[in-house]
C-alpha positions as a Markdown table, in Angstrom:
| # | Residue | x | y | z |
|---|---|---|---|---|
| 1 | Met | 158.1 | 67.6 | 110.3 |
| 2 | Ser | 154.5 | 67.5 | 109.0 |
| 3 | Glu | 153.9 | 66.9 | 105.4 |
| 4 | Lys | 152.7 | 69.9 | 103.4 |
| 5 | Arg | 149.1 | 69.4 | 102.2 |
| 6 | Pro | 148.3 | 70.3 | 98.6 |
| 7 | Ala | 145.9 | 73.2 | 98.1 |
| 8 | Arg | 142.3 | 72.1 | 97.7 |
| 9 | Gln | 141.3 | 72.0 | 94.0 |
| 10 | Pro | 137.9 | 73.0 | 92.8 |
| 11 | Gln | 135.7 | 70.1 | 91.6 |
| 12 | Ser | 135.7 | 69.6 | 87.9 |
| 13 | Gly | 133.2 | 71.8 | 86.1 |
| 14 | His | 132.6 | 74.1 | 89.2 |
| 15 | His | 133.9 | 77.6 | 89.1 |
| 16 | Asn | 132.9 | 79.2 | 92.4 |
| 17 | Leu | 133.8 | 82.9 | 92.6 |
| 18 | Asp | 133.3 | 82.9 | 96.4 |
| 19 | Pro | 135.4 | 80.2 | 98.1 |
| 20 | His | 133.6 | 81.0 | 101.4 |
| 21 | Leu | 130.2 | 80.0 | 100.0 |
| 22 | Pro | 129.9 | 76.7 | 101.9 |
| 23 | Arg | 130.6 | 78.5 | 105.2 |
| 24 | Tyr | 127.8 | 81.0 | 105.1 |
| 25 | Ala | 124.8 | 80.5 | 107.4 |
| 26 | Ala | 121.6 | 79.5 | 105.7 |
| 27 | Arg | 119.9 | 82.8 | 106.5 |
| 28 | Thr | 122.3 | 84.6 | 104.1 |
| 29 | Ala | 120.4 | 83.2 | 101.2 |
| 30 | Gly | 117.8 | 86.0 | 101.9 |
| 31 | Met | 120.4 | 88.7 | 101.6 |
| 32 | Thr | 120.2 | 90.0 | 98.1 |
| 33 | Ala | 122.1 | 93.0 | 96.8 |
| 34 | Ser | 120.1 | 95.6 | 94.9 |
| 35 | Glu | 120.1 | 94.8 | 91.2 |
| 36 | Ile | 119.8 | 98.5 | 90.4 |
| 37 | Arg | 122.7 | 99.7 | 92.6 |
| 38 | Ala | 125.0 | 99.8 | 89.6 |
| 39 | Leu | 122.5 | 101.9 | 87.6 |
| 40 | Phe | 122.3 | 104.4 | 90.4 |
| 41 | Ala | 126.1 | 104.9 | 90.3 |
| 42 | Val | 125.3 | 106.3 | 86.9 |
| 43 | Ala | 122.1 | 108.0 | 88.1 |
| 44 | Ser | 124.1 | 110.0 | 90.7 |
| 45 | Arg | 125.8 | 112.0 | 87.9 |
| 46 | Pro | 124.6 | 115.6 | 87.8 |
| 47 | Glu | 123.1 | 115.4 | 84.3 |
| 48 | Val | 120.7 | 112.7 | 85.5 |
| 49 | Val | 117.5 | 113.8 | 87.4 |
| 50 | Ser | 117.1 | 111.2 | 90.2 |
| 51 | Leu | 113.6 | 110.7 | 91.4 |
| 52 | Ala | 114.8 | 107.5 | 93.0 |
| 53 | Gly | 116.5 | 108.0 | 96.3 |
| 54 | Gly | 114.8 | 109.2 | 99.5 |
| 55 | Met | 117.5 | 111.6 | 100.6 |
| 56 | Pro | 116.1 | 114.5 | 102.7 |
| 57 | Asn | 116.8 | 118.0 | 101.5 |
| 58 | Leu | 119.0 | 119.6 | 104.2 |
| 59 | Ala | 119.6 | 123.0 | 102.6 |
| 60 | Ala | 117.3 | 124.7 | 105.1 |
| 61 | Leu | 119.3 | 123.6 | 108.2 |
| 62 | Pro | 121.0 | 126.3 | 110.2 |
| 63 | Leu | 124.5 | 125.0 | 109.4 |
| 64 | Asp | 126.4 | 128.0 | 110.9 |
| 65 | Ser | 124.7 | 127.6 | 114.2 |
| 66 | Leu | 125.0 | 123.9 | 114.2 |
| 67 | Ser | 128.8 | 124.0 | 113.4 |
| 68 | Ser | 129.5 | 126.4 | 116.3 |
| 69 | Gln | 127.4 | 124.3 | 118.7 |
| 70 | Met | 129.3 | 121.2 | 117.7 |
| 71 | Ala | 132.6 | 122.9 | 118.3 |
| 72 | Glu | 131.4 | 124.0 | 121.7 |
| 73 | Leu | 130.2 | 120.5 | 122.4 |
| 74 | Ile | 133.6 | 119.1 | 121.7 |
| 75 | Ala | 135.4 | 121.9 | 123.6 |
| 76 | Asn | 133.2 | 121.7 | 126.7 |
| 77 | Asp | 132.0 | 118.1 | 126.9 |
| 78 | Gly | 134.3 | 116.3 | 124.6 |
| 79 | Leu | 135.5 | 113.7 | 127.2 |
| 80 | Val | 131.8 | 112.6 | 127.5 |
| 81 | Ala | 130.8 | 113.1 | 123.9 |
| 82 | Leu | 133.7 | 111.0 | 122.5 |
| 83 | Gln | 133.4 | 108.2 | 125.1 |
| 84 | Tyr | 131.5 | 105.0 | 125.2 |
| 85 | Gly | 127.9 | 105.3 | 126.4 |
| 86 | Ser | 125.0 | 103.2 | 127.4 |
| 87 | Ala | 123.2 | 100.9 | 124.9 |
| 88 | His | 120.0 | 102.4 | 126.2 |
| 89 | Gly | 120.9 | 105.9 | 125.0 |
| 90 | Val | 121.7 | 109.2 | 126.6 |
| 91 | Pro | 119.0 | 109.9 | 129.3 |
| 92 | Ala | 118.5 | 113.6 | 128.3 |
| 93 | Leu | 117.8 | 112.6 | 124.7 |
| 94 | Arg | 115.4 | 109.9 | 125.7 |
| 95 | Glu | 113.4 | 112.5 | 127.6 |
| 96 | Gln | 113.4 | 114.8 | 124.6 |
| 97 | Ile | 112.2 | 112.0 | 122.4 |
| 98 | Cys | 109.2 | 111.6 | 124.6 |
| 99 | Glu | 108.4 | 115.3 | 124.0 |
| 100 | Val | 108.7 | 114.7 | 120.3 |
| 101 | Met | 106.3 | 111.7 | 120.4 |
| 102 | Ala | 103.8 | 113.7 | 122.5 |
| 103 | Leu | 103.0 | 115.6 | 119.3 |
| 104 | Glu | 101.3 | 112.4 | 118.1 |
| 105 | Asp | 99.5 | 111.8 | 121.3 |
| 106 | Ile | 102.0 | 109.3 | 122.7 |
| 107 | Ser | 102.5 | 109.2 | 126.4 |
| 108 | Ala | 105.7 | 107.5 | 127.2 |
| 109 | His | 108.4 | 107.1 | 129.9 |
| 110 | Pro | 112.0 | 107.7 | 128.9 |
| 111 | Asp | 113.0 | 104.3 | 130.3 |
| 112 | Asp | 111.0 | 102.6 | 127.6 |
| 113 | Val | 112.9 | 104.4 | 124.8 |
| 114 | Val | 115.9 | 102.7 | 123.3 |
| 115 | Val | 118.1 | 104.9 | 121.1 |
| 116 | Thr | 119.3 | 103.2 | 117.9 |
| 117 | Val | 121.7 | 103.9 | 115.0 |
| 118 | Gly | 118.8 | 105.0 | 112.8 |
| 119 | Ser | 115.4 | 103.4 | 112.9 |
| 120 | Gln | 116.7 | 100.7 | 110.5 |
| 121 | Met | 118.7 | 99.3 | 113.4 |
| 122 | Gly | 115.5 | 99.3 | 115.5 |
| 123 | Leu | 113.6 | 97.4 | 112.9 |
| 124 | Asp | 116.5 | 94.8 | 112.6 |
| 125 | Met | 116.5 | 94.3 | 116.3 |
| 126 | Val | 112.7 | 93.9 | 116.6 |
| 127 | Thr | 112.8 | 91.3 | 113.8 |
| 128 | Arg | 115.7 | 89.5 | 115.4 |
| 129 | Leu | 113.9 | 89.3 | 118.7 |
| 130 | Phe | 110.6 | 88.1 | 117.4 |
| 131 | Cys | 111.1 | 86.1 | 114.2 |
| 132 | Asp | 112.3 | 82.5 | 113.9 |
| 133 | Pro | 112.8 | 81.1 | 110.4 |
| 134 | Gly | 109.4 | 80.4 | 108.8 |
| 135 | Asp | 107.5 | 82.9 | 110.9 |
| 136 | Val | 105.2 | 85.3 | 109.1 |
| 137 | Val | 105.3 | 89.1 | 109.0 |
| 138 | Ile | 102.3 | 90.9 | 107.7 |
| 139 | Ala | 103.1 | 94.0 | 105.7 |
| 140 | Glu | 101.4 | 96.4 | 103.4 |
| 141 | Gly | 101.8 | 95.8 | 99.7 |
| 142 | Pro | 104.0 | 97.6 | 98.7 |
| 143 | Ser | 106.3 | 98.0 | 101.7 |
| 144 | Tyr | 109.5 | 99.7 | 102.6 |
| 145 | Val | 112.4 | 97.9 | 101.0 |
| 146 | Gly | 114.7 | 98.1 | 104.1 |
| 147 | Ala | 112.1 | 96.3 | 106.1 |
| 148 | Leu | 111.7 | 93.6 | 103.5 |
| 149 | Gly | 115.5 | 93.1 | 103.5 |
| 150 | Ser | 115.5 | 92.7 | 107.3 |
| 151 | Phe | 112.6 | 90.2 | 107.2 |
| 152 | Ala | 114.4 | 88.1 | 104.5 |
| 153 | Ala | 117.7 | 88.2 | 106.4 |
| 154 | Tyr | 116.0 | 86.5 | 109.4 |
| 155 | Gln | 114.1 | 84.0 | 107.1 |
| 156 | Ala | 110.7 | 85.4 | 107.9 |
| 157 | Glu | 107.9 | 85.0 | 105.3 |
| 158 | Val | 106.2 | 88.2 | 104.3 |
| 159 | Val | 102.5 | 88.2 | 103.5 |
| 160 | His | 101.3 | 91.4 | 101.9 |
| 161 | Val | 98.0 | 93.1 | 102.5 |
| 162 | Ala | 96.6 | 95.5 | 99.9 |
| 163 | Met | 96.2 | 99.3 | 100.5 |
| 164 | Asp | 93.9 | 101.8 | 98.9 |
| 165 | Asp | 93.9 | 105.6 | 99.1 |
| 166 | Gln | 93.0 | 105.3 | 102.8 |
| 167 | Gly | 95.9 | 103.0 | 103.7 |
| 168 | Leu | 95.9 | 99.4 | 104.8 |
| 169 | Val | 92.6 | 97.7 | 104.1 |
| 170 | Pro | 91.2 | 96.2 | 107.4 |
| 171 | Glu | 89.2 | 93.5 | 105.5 |
| 172 | Gly | 92.4 | 92.4 | 103.8 |
| 173 | Leu | 94.3 | 92.2 | 107.0 |
| 174 | Arg | 91.6 | 90.1 | 108.6 |
| 175 | Glu | 91.5 | 87.8 | 105.6 |
| 176 | Ala | 95.3 | 87.4 | 105.6 |
| 177 | Leu | 95.5 | 86.6 | 109.3 |
| 178 | Gly | 92.7 | 84.1 | 108.8 |
| 179 | Gln | 94.4 | 82.4 | 106.0 |
| 180 | Cys | 97.7 | 82.2 | 107.9 |
| 181 | Arg | 95.9 | 80.6 | 110.8 |
| 182 | Lys | 94.1 | 78.1 | 108.5 |
| 183 | His | 97.4 | 77.0 | 107.1 |
| 184 | Gly | 99.1 | 76.7 | 110.5 |
| 185 | Lys | 101.4 | 79.7 | 109.9 |
| 186 | Arg | 102.6 | 81.6 | 112.9 |
| 187 | Val | 102.2 | 85.4 | 112.5 |
| 188 | Lys | 104.5 | 87.4 | 114.7 |
| 189 | Phe | 103.7 | 91.0 | 113.9 |
| 190 | Leu | 102.1 | 93.5 | 111.5 |
| 191 | Tyr | 104.6 | 95.9 | 110.1 |
| 192 | Thr | 103.0 | 99.2 | 109.0 |
| 193 | Ile | 104.0 | 102.7 | 108.0 |
| 194 | Pro | 100.7 | 104.5 | 108.7 |
| 195 | Asn | 101.7 | 108.1 | 107.8 |
| 196 | Phe | 102.8 | 109.2 | 104.3 |
| 197 | His | 103.7 | 105.7 | 103.4 |
| 198 | Asn | 107.1 | 104.7 | 101.8 |
| 199 | Pro | 106.7 | 104.0 | 99.0 |
| 200 | Ala | 102.9 | 104.4 | 98.4 |
| 201 | Gly | 102.6 | 108.0 | 99.8 |
| 202 | Val | 99.1 | 107.3 | 101.3 |
| 203 | Thr | 98.1 | 107.7 | 105.0 |
| 204 | Leu | 96.1 | 105.3 | 107.1 |
| 205 | Ala | 92.6 | 106.8 | 107.7 |
| 206 | Val | 92.1 | 107.7 | 111.4 |
| 207 | Glu | 88.8 | 105.7 | 111.5 |
| 208 | Arg | 90.7 | 102.6 | 110.4 |
| 209 | Arg | 93.4 | 102.7 | 113.1 |
| 210 | Ala | 91.4 | 101.4 | 116.0 |
| 211 | Glu | 89.9 | 98.6 | 113.8 |
| 212 | Ile | 93.3 | 97.4 | 112.7 |
| 213 | Leu | 94.6 | 97.4 | 116.2 |
| 214 | Glu | 91.5 | 95.4 | 117.3 |
| 215 | Ile | 92.0 | 92.9 | 114.5 |
| 216 | Cys | 95.6 | 92.4 | 115.7 |
| 217 | Arg | 94.5 | 92.0 | 119.3 |
| 218 | Glu | 92.0 | 89.3 | 118.2 |
| 219 | His | 94.7 | 87.3 | 116.5 |
| 220 | Asp | 97.3 | 87.9 | 119.2 |
| 221 | Val | 99.6 | 89.7 | 116.7 |
| 222 | Leu | 102.0 | 92.5 | 117.7 |
| 223 | Val | 102.0 | 95.8 | 115.8 |
| 224 | Val | 105.3 | 97.4 | 114.7 |
| 225 | Glu | 104.6 | 101.0 | 113.7 |
| 226 | Asp | 107.3 | 102.7 | 111.6 |
| 227 | Asn | 106.8 | 106.4 | 111.6 |
| 228 | Pro | 109.7 | 108.5 | 110.1 |
| 229 | Tyr | 107.5 | 110.9 | 108.2 |
| 230 | Gly | 104.6 | 111.6 | 110.7 |
| 231 | Leu | 105.6 | 115.2 | 111.5 |
| 232 | Leu | 106.0 | 116.1 | 107.8 |
| 233 | Gly | 102.4 | 116.6 | 106.9 |
| 234 | Phe | 101.9 | 119.4 | 104.4 |
| 235 | Asp | 98.9 | 121.0 | 106.2 |
| 236 | Gly | 100.5 | 120.9 | 109.6 |
| 237 | Gln | 98.3 | 118.0 | 110.7 |
| 238 | Thr | 99.6 | 115.2 | 112.8 |
| 239 | Tyr | 97.8 | 111.9 | 113.2 |
| 240 | Pro | 97.4 | 109.9 | 116.5 |
| 241 | Ala | 100.0 | 107.2 | 116.5 |
| 242 | Leu | 98.9 | 103.6 | 116.7 |
| 243 | Arg | 101.0 | 103.5 | 119.8 |
| 244 | Ser | 98.9 | 106.2 | 121.5 |
| 245 | Val | 95.8 | 104.0 | 121.1 |
| 246 | Asp | 97.3 | 100.6 | 122.2 |
| 247 | Pro | 100.6 | 101.1 | 124.0 |
| 248 | Asp | 100.8 | 97.5 | 125.3 |
| 249 | Asn | 100.7 | 95.9 | 121.8 |
| 250 | Val | 102.6 | 98.4 | 119.6 |
| 251 | Val | 106.3 | 98.8 | 119.2 |
| 252 | Tyr | 107.0 | 102.2 | 117.7 |
| 253 | Leu | 110.0 | 103.1 | 115.5 |
| 254 | Gly | 111.1 | 106.8 | 115.2 |
| 255 | Ser | 113.9 | 108.7 | 113.6 |
| 256 | Phe | 115.5 | 112.1 | 113.3 |
| 257 | Ser | 116.7 | 111.3 | 109.8 |
| 258 | Lys | 113.8 | 113.0 | 108.1 |
| 259 | Thr | 113.1 | 115.8 | 110.6 |
| 260 | Phe | 116.7 | 116.8 | 111.4 |
| 261 | Ala | 119.8 | 115.2 | 109.8 |
| 262 | Ser | 120.0 | 111.7 | 108.2 |
| 263 | Gly | 123.8 | 111.5 | 108.4 |
| 264 | Leu | 123.7 | 111.5 | 112.2 |
| 265 | Arg | 121.8 | 108.1 | 112.1 |
| 266 | Val | 119.9 | 108.7 | 115.4 |
| 267 | Gly | 116.6 | 106.8 | 115.8 |
| 268 | Trp | 114.7 | 105.1 | 118.5 |
| 269 | Val | 112.4 | 102.3 | 119.5 |
| 270 | Leu | 109.6 | 102.8 | 122.0 |
| 271 | Ala | 108.5 | 99.4 | 123.3 |
| 272 | Pro | 106.4 | 97.8 | 126.1 |
| 273 | His | 108.6 | 97.6 | 129.2 |
| 274 | Ala | 109.4 | 93.8 | 129.0 |
| 275 | Val | 110.4 | 94.2 | 125.3 |
| 276 | Arg | 112.5 | 97.2 | 126.2 |
| 277 | Glu | 114.8 | 95.0 | 128.3 |
| 278 | Lys | 115.5 | 92.6 | 125.4 |
| 279 | Leu | 116.0 | 95.5 | 123.0 |
| 280 | Val | 118.8 | 96.9 | 125.2 |
| 281 | Leu | 120.5 | 93.5 | 125.2 |
| 282 | Ala | 120.1 | 93.2 | 121.4 |
| 283 | Ala | 121.6 | 96.7 | 121.0 |
| 284 | Glu | 124.6 | 95.8 | 123.2 |
| 285 | Ser | 125.3 | 92.7 | 121.0 |
| 286 | Ala | 124.9 | 94.7 | 117.8 |
| 287 | Thr | 126.8 | 98.0 | 118.4 |
| 288 | Leu | 127.6 | 98.0 | 122.1 |
| 289 | Cys | 126.3 | 101.5 | 122.2 |
| 290 | Pro | 125.0 | 104.2 | 119.8 |
| 291 | Pro | 127.5 | 107.0 | 119.2 |
| 292 | Thr | 127.3 | 109.4 | 122.2 |
| 293 | Leu | 128.5 | 112.4 | 120.1 |
| 294 | Asn | 125.7 | 112.0 | 117.6 |
| 295 | Gln | 123.1 | 111.7 | 120.4 |
| 296 | Leu | 124.4 | 114.8 | 122.2 |
| 297 | Val | 124.4 | 116.8 | 118.9 |
| 298 | Val | 120.7 | 115.9 | 118.5 |
| 299 | Ser | 119.9 | 116.6 | 122.1 |
| 300 | Arg | 121.6 | 120.1 | 122.0 |
| 301 | Tyr | 119.8 | 120.9 | 118.8 |
| 302 | Leu | 116.4 | 120.0 | 120.4 |
| 303 | Ala | 117.2 | 122.1 | 123.4 |
| 304 | Thr | 118.5 | 125.2 | 121.7 |
| 305 | His | 116.8 | 125.4 | 118.3 |
| 306 | Asp | 113.2 | 126.0 | 117.2 |
| 307 | Trp | 113.0 | 122.4 | 115.9 |
| 308 | Lys | 109.2 | 122.6 | 115.5 |
| 309 | Gly | 109.7 | 125.6 | 113.2 |
| 310 | Gln | 112.5 | 123.7 | 111.4 |
| 311 | Ile | 110.1 | 120.8 | 110.7 |
| 312 | Lys | 107.5 | 123.3 | 109.4 |
| 313 | Thr | 110.1 | 124.7 | 107.0 |
| 314 | Phe | 111.0 | 121.2 | 105.8 |
| 315 | Gly | 107.3 | 120.5 | 105.2 |
| 316 | Glu | 106.9 | 123.7 | 103.2 |
| 317 | Asn | 109.8 | 122.8 | 101.0 |
| 318 | Tyr | 108.5 | 119.3 | 100.4 |
| 319 | Arg | 105.0 | 120.5 | 99.7 |
| 320 | Glu | 106.4 | 122.8 | 97.0 |
| 321 | Arg | 108.2 | 119.8 | 95.5 |
| 322 | Arg | 105.1 | 117.6 | 95.9 |
| 323 | Asp | 103.1 | 120.2 | 94.0 |
| 324 | Ala | 105.7 | 120.3 | 91.3 |
| 325 | Ile | 105.7 | 116.5 | 90.7 |
| 326 | Leu | 101.9 | 116.2 | 90.7 |
| 327 | Ser | 101.6 | 119.1 | 88.2 |
| 328 | Ala | 104.2 | 117.5 | 86.0 |
| 329 | Leu | 102.7 | 114.1 | 86.1 |
| 330 | Glu | 99.3 | 115.6 | 85.1 |
| 331 | Gln | 100.9 | 117.5 | 82.3 |
| 332 | His | 103.2 | 114.9 | 80.8 |
| 333 | Met | 102.3 | 111.3 | 81.7 |
| 334 | Pro | 100.5 | 109.3 | 78.9 |
| 335 | Pro | 96.9 | 108.0 | 79.3 |
| 336 | Gly | 96.6 | 104.9 | 81.4 |
| 337 | Cys | 98.8 | 106.1 | 84.2 |
| 338 | Ser | 97.7 | 106.8 | 87.7 |
| 339 | Trp | 99.4 | 108.0 | 90.9 |
| 340 | Thr | 98.8 | 108.7 | 94.5 |
| 341 | His | 98.4 | 112.2 | 96.0 |
| 342 | Pro | 100.4 | 112.4 | 99.2 |
| 343 | Asp | 99.6 | 114.8 | 101.9 |
| 344 | Gly | 103.1 | 114.6 | 103.4 |
| 345 | Gly | 106.3 | 112.7 | 103.2 |
| 346 | Phe | 108.6 | 112.1 | 100.3 |
| 347 | Tyr | 107.0 | 109.8 | 97.7 |
| 348 | Val | 104.5 | 109.4 | 94.9 |
| 349 | Trp | 103.5 | 105.8 | 93.8 |
| 350 | Val | 102.9 | 105.6 | 90.0 |
| 351 | Thr | 101.1 | 102.8 | 88.2 |
| 352 | Val | 101.8 | 102.5 | 84.4 |
| 353 | Pro | 99.7 | 100.8 | 81.7 |
| 354 | Glu | 99.4 | 97.0 | 81.5 |
| 355 | Gly | 102.4 | 95.4 | 79.8 |
| 356 | Val | 105.0 | 98.0 | 80.8 |
| 357 | Asp | 107.7 | 96.5 | 83.1 |
| 358 | Thr | 109.2 | 99.4 | 85.1 |
| 359 | Lys | 112.2 | 97.3 | 86.1 |
| 360 | Ala | 113.0 | 96.4 | 82.6 |
| 361 | Met | 112.5 | 100.0 | 81.5 |
| 362 | Leu | 114.8 | 101.4 | 84.1 |
| 363 | Pro | 118.1 | 101.2 | 82.2 |
| 364 | Arg | 116.5 | 103.0 | 79.3 |
| 365 | Ala | 115.3 | 105.7 | 81.6 |
| 366 | Val | 118.7 | 106.2 | 83.0 |
| 367 | Thr | 120.0 | 106.4 | 79.5 |
| 368 | Ala | 117.5 | 109.2 | 79.0 |
| 369 | Arg | 118.9 | 110.9 | 82.1 |
| 370 | Val | 116.2 | 110.2 | 84.6 |
| 371 | Ala | 116.0 | 107.6 | 87.4 |
| 372 | Tyr | 113.3 | 106.1 | 89.6 |
| 373 | Ala | 112.8 | 103.1 | 91.9 |
| 374 | Ser | 111.0 | 100.2 | 90.2 |
| 375 | Gly | 108.1 | 98.7 | 92.1 |
| 376 | Thr | 109.3 | 95.1 | 92.3 |
| 377 | Gly | 111.8 | 96.0 | 95.1 |
| 378 | Phe | 108.9 | 97.0 | 97.4 |
| 379 | Tyr | 107.3 | 93.5 | 97.3 |
| 380 | Ala | 108.6 | 90.3 | 98.8 |
| 381 | Asp | 106.8 | 88.2 | 96.1 |
| 382 | Gly | 107.9 | 89.8 | 92.8 |
| 383 | Phe | 104.8 | 91.9 | 92.2 |
| 384 | Gly | 105.0 | 95.6 | 91.4 |
| 385 | Ser | 106.3 | 95.4 | 87.8 |
| 386 | Arg | 103.7 | 98.0 | 86.8 |
| 387 | Gln | 104.6 | 100.4 | 89.6 |
| 388 | Met | 107.4 | 102.9 | 90.3 |
| 389 | Arg | 108.3 | 105.1 | 93.2 |
| 390 | Leu | 109.1 | 108.7 | 92.5 |
| 391 | Ser | 110.8 | 110.7 | 95.2 |
| 392 | Tyr | 110.3 | 114.4 | 95.2 |
| 393 | Cys | 112.2 | 115.3 | 98.4 |
| 394 | Tyr | 115.7 | 116.2 | 97.1 |
| 395 | Pro | 115.6 | 117.8 | 93.6 |
| 396 | Thr | 114.5 | 121.3 | 93.0 |
| 397 | Pro | 111.0 | 121.9 | 91.6 |
| 398 | Glu | 112.5 | 122.7 | 88.2 |
| 399 | Arg | 114.5 | 119.5 | 88.1 |
| 400 | Ile | 111.5 | 117.5 | 89.2 |
| 401 | Lys | 109.5 | 118.9 | 86.3 |
| 402 | Glu | 112.3 | 118.1 | 83.8 |
| 403 | Gly | 112.7 | 114.6 | 85.3 |
| 404 | Val | 109.0 | 113.8 | 84.9 |
| 405 | Arg | 109.1 | 115.2 | 81.3 |
| 406 | Arg | 112.0 | 112.8 | 80.5 |
| 407 | Leu | 110.3 | 109.9 | 82.2 |
| 408 | Ala | 107.1 | 110.4 | 80.3 |
| 409 | Ala | 109.0 | 110.4 | 77.0 |
| 410 | Val | 110.7 | 107.1 | 77.9 |
| 411 | Leu | 107.3 | 105.7 | 78.9 |
| 412 | Glu | 105.7 | 106.9 | 75.6 |
| 413 | Ser | 108.5 | 105.2 | 73.7 |
| 414 | Glu | 108.0 | 102.0 | 75.7 |
| 415 | Met | 104.3 | 102.0 | 74.9 |
| 416 | Asp | 105.0 | 102.7 | 71.2 |
| 417 | Leu | 107.2 | 99.5 | 71.1 |
| 418 | Met | 104.4 | 97.6 | 72.8 |
| 419 | Arg | 101.9 | 98.7 | 70.2 |
| 420 | Thr | 104.2 | 97.7 | 67.4 |
| 421 | Phe | 105.6 | 94.4 | 68.8 |
| 422 | Gly | 103.5 | 93.5 | 71.8 |
| 423 | Ser | 104.8 | 93.2 | 75.3 |
| 424 | Val | 108.5 | 92.1 | 74.9 |
| 425 | Asn | 109.6 | 92.3 | 78.5 |
| 426 | Pro | 109.2 | 89.0 | 80.4 |
| 427 | Arg | 108.0 | 89.4 | 83.9 |
| 428 | Val | 111.1 | 89.1 | 86.1 |
| 429 | Val | 110.3 | 87.8 | 89.5 |
| 430 | Ser | 112.2 | 89.8 | 92.1 |
| 431 | Gly | 112.2 | 90.0 | 95.8 |
| 432 | Pro | 113.3 | 92.1 | 98.8 |
| 433 | Glu | 116.7 | 93.8 | 98.5 |
| 434 | Asn | 119.0 | 95.1 | 101.1 |
| 435 | Pro | 118.4 | 98.8 | 101.6 |
| 436 | Ser | 120.8 | 101.5 | 100.4 |
| 437 | Pro | 120.6 | 105.3 | 100.2 |
| 438 | Asp | 119.3 | 104.8 | 96.6 |
| 439 | Thr | 116.1 | 103.1 | 97.7 |
| 440 | Ala | 115.6 | 104.1 | 101.4 |
């Protein structure tokens, strides 16, 4: 009979709340929970105007028609819809995705499309395939928080390149790539959101697109184009995708979350053929297969509904909300503030006066019943303390105006304190956070 071993006792002076800490892989050090998630549990209350989360406004969807079609789908094709499928995705949906991308001048074969559980899964797979620890990803500054979380999880270093009102600055990209080469750093890809950027709200100028692609070619750098908002332009204009200009060196990420229904979590990756093969293998290891039911719902919707008209309706709703937030900012925000003027998408990027820390101010804003996303979460290096992202996609125009009024009052109070006592908020260095519906 073996002798019973005594339970391991913690070392004196050490109180580890997680007994599994020594077992975690080193890469988990880059997985950081959102520091503002607890605040947004409060911000979700109805009395709080949330200008933080990027939830699409789905009120315009034809729910009666969709519910009957889903019932028919289960009744007639349930044995297929509720069964395992291919990691590659339903063939009919992949063909329809090619039709969607054709609106942005992309010519693609369905075989090169891999359906994913939202475009976030596609981004995660691309990072897993290309990035070893210490590799560099070039990204706009600011950049999408979910992308920064994926890069950190795979221990990639992010080098930000500045944007202006015309999007990513080519000279900044060239300089960043040159500095990386000078210091012996290996750059794997440029991650970019060219259309109606999240969080900055700006769009990459058409005349810059070919130049940026040429710079990446010169430096042997892949381009990862993330384009969830490209069909949501307020004037009906669509821009030629980077993929349409250089199909051999661009991996394209798409999603139905913004143009149909985010809860279905259906996205896709369009990749060069050789990359496609590895993406399918990565998808098999991650999820085995994307949900067949969700794919068939999207496929039937595309086949039977005026989806282009529905996207136009969404765009009109978001344009009304964009107009409301720009008008309210102009009316209420104190001197020294500036903001972008988006032509599509969901977001306005606001810069506040020197000395105001939007991350430190956030709890006071929530107390005043308004919420936003502070800028530091959109940088990998702790910058962004003077910025905030305001999302206008979900609240009504009236709620947006009231939210901006409350936010301006909080900012005025913050500036009064600064004038009286000086800047009292130390700059807190932050970094990428794991995405959540609060910051997506």
